[in-house]
Amino acid sequence: MAVGTEQVVPEIRGWLRENVTGGRDVPEDEPIIENGVLTSLQTVELVMFLEDRFGIMVEDEELDEENFGSVNAIAGLVAGKTA
């Protein structure tokens, strides 16, 4: 089932709000790794959520700042894997 980034972004932002930022909304282009918003453990938890929610598999080599540097980057990765 293909999903677009517009479907993925609200899911990621909601997960971050509930599990990482204590209710603070994260802008789609905020550098979440660079700004220290997302720790390595939280990144693993986010990957587990994405894999379960969207039925994808994120490979170890994809766990980098290019793919997880912002909400938009994560959404792009997920959308690409469901296409």
CSV table of C-alpha atoms in Angstrom, one decimal:
chain,number,residue,atom,x,y,z
A,1,MET,CA,0.0,0.0,0.0
A,2,ALA,CA,1.6,3.2,-1.2
A,3,VAL,CA,1.4,6.2,1.1
A,4,GLY,CA,2.4,9.8,0.4
A,5,THR,CA,4.5,12.0,2.6
A,6,GLU,CA,1.3,14.0,3.4
A,7,GLN,CA,0.0,10.9,5.1
A,8,VAL,CA,3.2,10.1,6.9
A,9,VAL,CA,4.1,13.5,8.3
A,10,PRO,CA,1.2,13.8,10.8
A,11,GLU,CA,1.9,10.2,12.1
A,12,ILE,CA,5.6,11.1,12.7
A,13,ARG,CA,4.8,14.4,14.3
A,14,GLY,CA,2.2,12.8,16.6
A,15,TRP,CA,4.6,10.1,17.6
A,16,LEU,CA,7.3,12.7,18.4
A,17,ARG,CA,4.8,14.7,20.4
A,18,GLU,CA,3.7,11.8,22.5
A,19,ASN,CA,7.0,10.0,22.9
A,20,VAL,CA,9.8,12.5,22.7
A,21,THR,CA,9.0,16.2,23.1
A,22,GLY,CA,6.4,16.2,25.9
A,23,GLY,CA,3.7,17.7,23.7
A,24,ARG,CA,5.8,20.2,21.7
A,25,ASP,CA,5.1,20.1,18.0
A,26,VAL,CA,8.1,19.5,15.8
A,27,PRO,CA,8.3,21.5,12.6
A,28,GLU,CA,8.7,19.3,9.5
A,29,ASP,CA,12.0,20.8,8.6
A,30,GLU,CA,13.6,21.0,12.1
A,31,PRO,CA,16.9,19.2,12.2
A,32,ILE,CA,15.8,16.7,14.9
A,33,ILE,CA,19.1,14.8,15.2
A,34,GLU,CA,21.3,17.9,14.9
A,35,ASN,CA,19.2,19.8,17.5
A,36,GLY,CA,19.3,16.8,19.9
A,37,VAL,CA,15.5,16.3,19.8
A,38,LEU,CA,15.9,12.6,18.9
A,39,THR,CA,18.3,10.3,20.7
A,40,SER,CA,19.7,7.1,19.3
A,41,LEU,CA,17.3,5.0,21.5
A,42,GLN,CA,14.4,7.1,20.4
A,43,THR,CA,15.4,6.7,16.8
A,44,VAL,CA,15.2,2.9,17.3
A,45,GLU,CA,11.8,3.2,18.9
A,46,LEU,CA,10.6,5.4,16.0
A,47,VAL,CA,11.9,2.9,13.5
A,48,MET,CA,9.9,0.1,15.3
A,49,PHE,CA,6.8,2.4,15.2
A,50,LEU,CA,7.2,3.1,11.5
A,51,GLU,CA,7.8,-0.5,10.6
A,52,ASP,CA,4.7,-1.6,12.5
A,53,ARG,CA,2.5,1.3,11.3
A,54,PHE,CA,3.4,1.3,7.6
A,55,GLY,CA,4.5,-2.3,7.1
A,56,ILE,CA,8.1,-1.4,6.0
A,57,MET,CA,11.5,-2.6,6.9
A,58,VAL,CA,14.2,0.0,7.7
A,59,GLU,CA,17.7,-1.3,7.0
A,60,ASP,CA,20.6,-0.6,9.4
A,61,GLU,CA,22.4,1.4,6.7
A,62,GLU,CA,19.4,3.6,6.3
A,63,LEU,CA,19.7,4.8,9.9
A,64,ASP,CA,21.6,8.0,9.1
A,65,GLU,CA,21.0,11.7,9.3
A,66,GLU,CA,20.1,11.9,5.7
A,67,ASN,CA,17.0,9.7,6.3
A,68,PHE,CA,16.3,10.7,9.9
A,69,GLY,CA,17.4,14.3,10.0
A,70,SER,CA,13.9,15.8,9.9
A,71,VAL,CA,10.3,14.9,9.8
A,72,ASN,CA,10.3,15.5,6.1
A,73,ALA,CA,13.3,13.2,5.6
A,74,ILE,CA,11.7,10.4,7.6
A,75,ALA,CA,8.4,10.8,5.7
A,76,GLY,CA,10.3,10.6,2.4
A,77,LEU,CA,12.0,7.4,3.4
A,78,VAL,CA,8.7,5.8,4.5
A,79,ALA,CA,6.8,7.0,1.4
A,80,GLY,CA,9.6,5.6,-0.8
A,81,LYS,CA,9.5,2.3,0.9
A,82,THR,CA,5.7,1.9,0.4
A,83,ALA,CA,5.7,3.0,-3.3
